[in-house]
CSV table of N, CA and C in Angstrom, one decimal:
chain,number,residue,atom,x,y,z
A,2,MET,N,-22.5,-30.3,-12.5
A,2,MET,CA,-23.9,-30.8,-12.6
A,2,MET,C,-24.0,-32.1,-11.7
A,3,LEU,N,-22.9,-32.9,-11.7
A,3,LEU,CA,-22.9,-34.1,-10.9
A,3,LEU,C,-23.0,-33.8,-9.4
A,4,LEU,N,-22.4,-32.7,-9.0
A,4,LEU,CA,-22.4,-32.3,-7.6
A,4,LEU,C,-23.8,-31.9,-7.2
A,5,HIS,N,-24.6,-31.3,-8.1
A,5,HIS,CA,-25.9,-30.8,-7.7
A,5,HIS,C,-27.0,-31.8,-8.0
A,6,LEU,N,-26.9,-32.6,-9.0
A,6,LEU,CA,-27.9,-33.5,-9.4
A,6,LEU,C,-27.6,-35.0,-9.1
A,7,GLY,N,-26.4,-35.3,-8.8
A,7,GLY,CA,-26.0,-36.7,-8.5
A,7,GLY,C,-26.5,-37.2,-7.2
A,8,THR,N,-26.3,-38.5,-7.0
A,8,THR,CA,-26.7,-39.1,-5.7
A,8,THR,C,-25.4,-39.1,-4.8
A,9,GLY,N,-25.4,-39.8,-3.7
A,9,GLY,CA,-24.3,-39.8,-2.7
A,9,GLY,C,-22.9,-40.0,-3.3
A,10,VAL,N,-22.7,-41.1,-4.0
A,10,VAL,CA,-21.4,-41.5,-4.5
A,10,VAL,C,-21.0,-40.5,-5.6
A,11,LEU,N,-21.9,-40.1,-6.4
A,11,LEU,CA,-21.5,-39.2,-7.5
A,11,LEU,C,-21.2,-37.8,-6.9
A,12,LYS,N,-21.9,-37.4,-5.9
A,12,LYS,CA,-21.5,-36.1,-5.2
A,12,LYS,C,-20.1,-36.1,-4.6
A,13,ASP,N,-19.8,-37.3,-4.0
A,13,ASP,CA,-18.4,-37.4,-3.4
A,13,ASP,C,-17.4,-37.4,-4.5
A,14,PHE,N,-17.7,-38.1,-5.7
A,14,PHE,CA,-16.8,-38.1,-6.8
A,14,PHE,C,-16.6,-36.7,-7.4
A,15,ALA,N,-17.7,-35.9,-7.5
A,15,ALA,CA,-17.6,-34.6,-8.2
A,15,ALA,C,-17.0,-33.5,-7.3
A,16,PHE,N,-17.1,-33.7,-6.0
A,16,PHE,CA,-16.6,-32.7,-5.0
A,16,PHE,C,-15.1,-32.6,-5.1
A,17,HIS,N,-14.3,-33.7,-5.2
A,17,HIS,CA,-12.9,-33.6,-5.2
A,17,HIS,C,-12.3,-33.0,-6.4
A,18,PRO,N,-12.8,-33.2,-7.7
A,18,PRO,CA,-12.2,-32.4,-8.8
A,18,PRO,C,-12.5,-30.9,-8.6
A,19,GLY,N,-13.6,-30.5,-8.0
A,19,GLY,CA,-14.0,-29.1,-7.8
A,19,GLY,C,-13.0,-28.5,-6.8
A,20,VAL,N,-12.6,-29.2,-5.8
A,20,VAL,CA,-11.6,-28.7,-4.8
A,20,VAL,C,-10.2,-28.6,-5.5
A,21,GLY,N,-9.9,-29.6,-6.4
A,21,GLY,CA,-8.7,-29.6,-7.1
A,21,GLY,C,-8.5,-28.4,-8.0
A,22,ILE,N,-9.6,-28.1,-8.7
A,22,ILE,CA,-9.6,-26.9,-9.6
A,22,ILE,C,-9.4,-25.6,-8.8
A,23,ALA,N,-10.1,-25.5,-7.7
A,23,ALA,CA,-10.0,-24.3,-6.9
A,23,ALA,C,-8.5,-24.2,-6.3
A,24,VAL,N,-8.0,-25.2,-5.8
A,24,VAL,CA,-6.6,-25.2,-5.2
A,24,VAL,C,-5.6,-24.9,-6.3
A,25,GLY,N,-5.8,-25.6,-7.5
A,25,GLY,CA,-4.9,-25.4,-8.6
A,25,GLY,C,-4.9,-23.9,-9.1
A,26,THR,N,-6.1,-23.3,-9.2
A,26,THR,CA,-6.2,-22.0,-9.6
A,26,THR,C,-5.5,-21.0,-8.7
A,27,TYR,N,-5.8,-21.2,-7.4
A,27,TYR,CA,-5.1,-20.4,-6.4
A,27,TYR,C,-3.6,-20.5,-6.5
A,28,SER,N,-3.1,-21.7,-6.6
A,28,SER,CA,-1.7,-21.9,-6.7
A,28,SER,C,-1.1,-21.3,-7.9
A,29,SER,N,-1.8,-21.3,-9.0
A,29,SER,CA,-1.2,-20.7,-10.3
A,29,SER,C,-1.2,-19.2,-10.2
A,30,ILE,N,-2.2,-18.6,-9.6
A,30,ILE,CA,-2.3,-17.1,-9.5
A,30,ILE,C,-1.4,-16.6,-8.4
A,31,TYR,N,-1.5,-17.1,-7.2
A,31,TYR,CA,-0.9,-16.4,-6.1
A,31,TYR,C,0.5,-17.0,-5.6
A,32,VAL,N,0.8,-18.2,-6.1
A,32,VAL,CA,2.1,-18.8,-5.7
A,32,VAL,C,3.0,-18.9,-6.9
A,33,ALA,N,2.6,-19.5,-8.0
A,33,ALA,CA,3.5,-19.7,-9.1
A,33,ALA,C,3.9,-18.5,-9.9
A,34,ALA,N,2.9,-17.5,-10.1
A,34,ALA,CA,3.2,-16.3,-10.8
A,34,ALA,C,4.3,-15.5,-10.2
A,35,PRO,N,4.2,-15.2,-8.9
A,35,PRO,CA,5.4,-14.4,-8.3
A,35,PRO,C,6.7,-15.1,-8.4
A,36,ILE,N,6.7,-16.4,-8.2
A,36,ILE,CA,7.9,-17.2,-8.3
A,36,ILE,C,8.5,-17.1,-9.7
A,37,THR,N,7.7,-17.3,-10.7
A,37,THR,CA,8.2,-17.2,-12.1
A,37,THR,C,8.7,-15.8,-12.4
A,38,GLU,N,8.0,-14.8,-11.9
A,38,GLU,CA,8.5,-13.4,-12.1
A,38,GLU,C,9.9,-13.2,-11.5
A,39,TRP,N,10.1,-13.7,-10.3
A,39,TRP,CA,11.3,-13.6,-9.6
A,39,TRP,C,12.4,-14.3,-10.3
A,40,ILE,N,12.1,-15.5,-10.8
A,40,ILE,CA,13.1,-16.3,-11.5
A,40,ILE,C,13.5,-15.6,-12.8
A,41,ASP,N,12.5,-15.1,-13.5
A,41,ASP,CA,12.7,-14.3,-14.8
A,41,ASP,C,13.6,-13.1,-14.5
A,42,ARG,N,13.4,-12.4,-13.5
A,42,ARG,CA,14.2,-11.2,-13.2
A,42,ARG,C,15.6,-11.5,-12.8
A,43,HIS,N,15.8,-12.5,-12.0
A,43,HIS,CA,17.1,-12.7,-11.4
A,43,HIS,C,18.0,-13.6,-12.3
A,44,PHE,N,17.4,-14.5,-13.0
A,44,PHE,CA,18.2,-15.5,-13.8
A,44,PHE,C,18.3,-15.2,-15.3
A,45,PHE,N,17.2,-14.6,-15.8
A,45,PHE,CA,17.2,-14.4,-17.2
A,45,PHE,C,17.2,-12.9,-17.6
A,46,GLY,N,17.2,-12.0,-16.6
A,46,GLY,CA,17.2,-10.6,-16.9
A,46,GLY,C,16.1,-10.1,-17.8
A,47,SER,N,14.9,-10.2,-17.3
A,47,SER,CA,13.8,-9.8,-18.2
A,47,SER,C,14.0,-8.4,-18.8
A,48,SER,N,13.3,-8.1,-19.9
A,48,SER,CA,13.5,-6.9,-20.6
A,48,SER,C,12.9,-5.7,-19.8
A,49,ALA,N,11.9,-5.9,-19.0
A,49,ALA,CA,11.3,-4.8,-18.2
A,49,ALA,C,12.3,-4.4,-17.1
A,50,PHE,N,13.0,-5.4,-16.5
A,50,PHE,CA,14.0,-5.0,-15.5
A,50,PHE,C,15.1,-4.3,-16.1
A,51,LYS,N,15.6,-4.7,-17.3
A,51,LYS,CA,16.7,-4.1,-18.0
A,51,LYS,C,16.3,-2.7,-18.4
A,52,ARG,N,15.1,-2.5,-18.9
A,52,ARG,CA,14.7,-1.1,-19.3
A,52,ARG,C,14.7,-0.1,-18.1
A,53,LYS,N,14.3,-0.6,-16.9
A,53,LYS,CA,14.3,0.3,-15.7
A,53,LYS,C,15.7,0.6,-15.4
A,54,LYS,N,16.6,-0.3,-15.5
A,54,LYS,CA,18.0,-0.1,-15.1
A,54,LYS,C,18.7,0.9,-16.2
A,55,VAL,N,18.4,0.7,-17.4
A,55,VAL,CA,18.9,1.5,-18.5
A,55,VAL,C,18.4,2.9,-18.4
A,56,SER,N,17.1,3.1,-18.1
A,56,SER,CA,16.6,4.5,-18.0
A,56,SER,C,17.2,5.2,-16.8
A,57,ARG,N,17.5,4.4,-15.7
A,57,ARG,CA,18.1,5.0,-14.5
A,57,ARG,C,19.5,5.5,-14.8
A,58,VAL,N,20.2,4.7,-15.5
A,58,VAL,CA,21.6,5.1,-15.9
A,58,VAL,C,21.6,6.3,-16.8
A,59,ARG,N,20.7,6.3,-17.7
A,59,ARG,CA,20.6,7.5,-18.6
A,59,ARG,C,20.2,8.7,-17.9
A,60,SER,N,19.4,8.6,-16.9
A,60,SER,CA,19.0,9.8,-16.1
A,60,SER,C,20.2,10.3,-15.3
A,61,GLU,N,21.0,9.4,-14.8
A,61,GLU,CA,22.2,9.8,-14.0
A,61,GLU,C,23.2,10.5,-14.9
A,62,LYS,N,23.3,10.0,-16.1
A,62,LYS,CA,24.3,10.6,-17.1
A,62,LYS,C,23.8,12.0,-17.4
A,63,ARG,N,22.5,12.2,-17.6
A,63,ARG,CA,22.0,13.5,-17.9
A,63,ARG,C,22.2,14.5,-16.8
A,64,ALA,N,22.0,14.0,-15.6
A,64,ALA,CA,22.2,14.9,-14.4
A,64,ALA,C,23.7,15.2,-14.3
A,65,ASP,N,24.6,14.3,-14.6
A,65,ASP,CA,26.0,14.6,-14.5
A,65,ASP,C,26.4,15.7,-15.6
A,66,ALA,N,25.8,15.6,-16.8
A,66,ALA,CA,26.1,16.5,-17.9
A,66,ALA,C,25.6,17.9,-17.6
A,67,VAL,N,24.5,18.0,-16.9
A,67,VAL,CA,24.0,19.3,-16.5
A,67,VAL,C,24.9,20.1,-15.5
A,68,VAL,N,25.4,19.3,-14.6
A,68,VAL,CA,26.2,19.9,-13.5
A,68,VAL,C,27.5,20.4,-14.0
């Protein structure tokens, strides 16, 4: 509201937090999220990654048993 209804100094003051919110949101969604997923997979062995690996091993065992 300050950006739209305020005078010169108030508009300048209100513009910067708006830019900060936009940049922070972009950073959280497109930068931090992929990095945390990578860290989780490589350092902590997330359960989704383990499930894919376990199911692949089970599939290979079944294929060996059939042959």
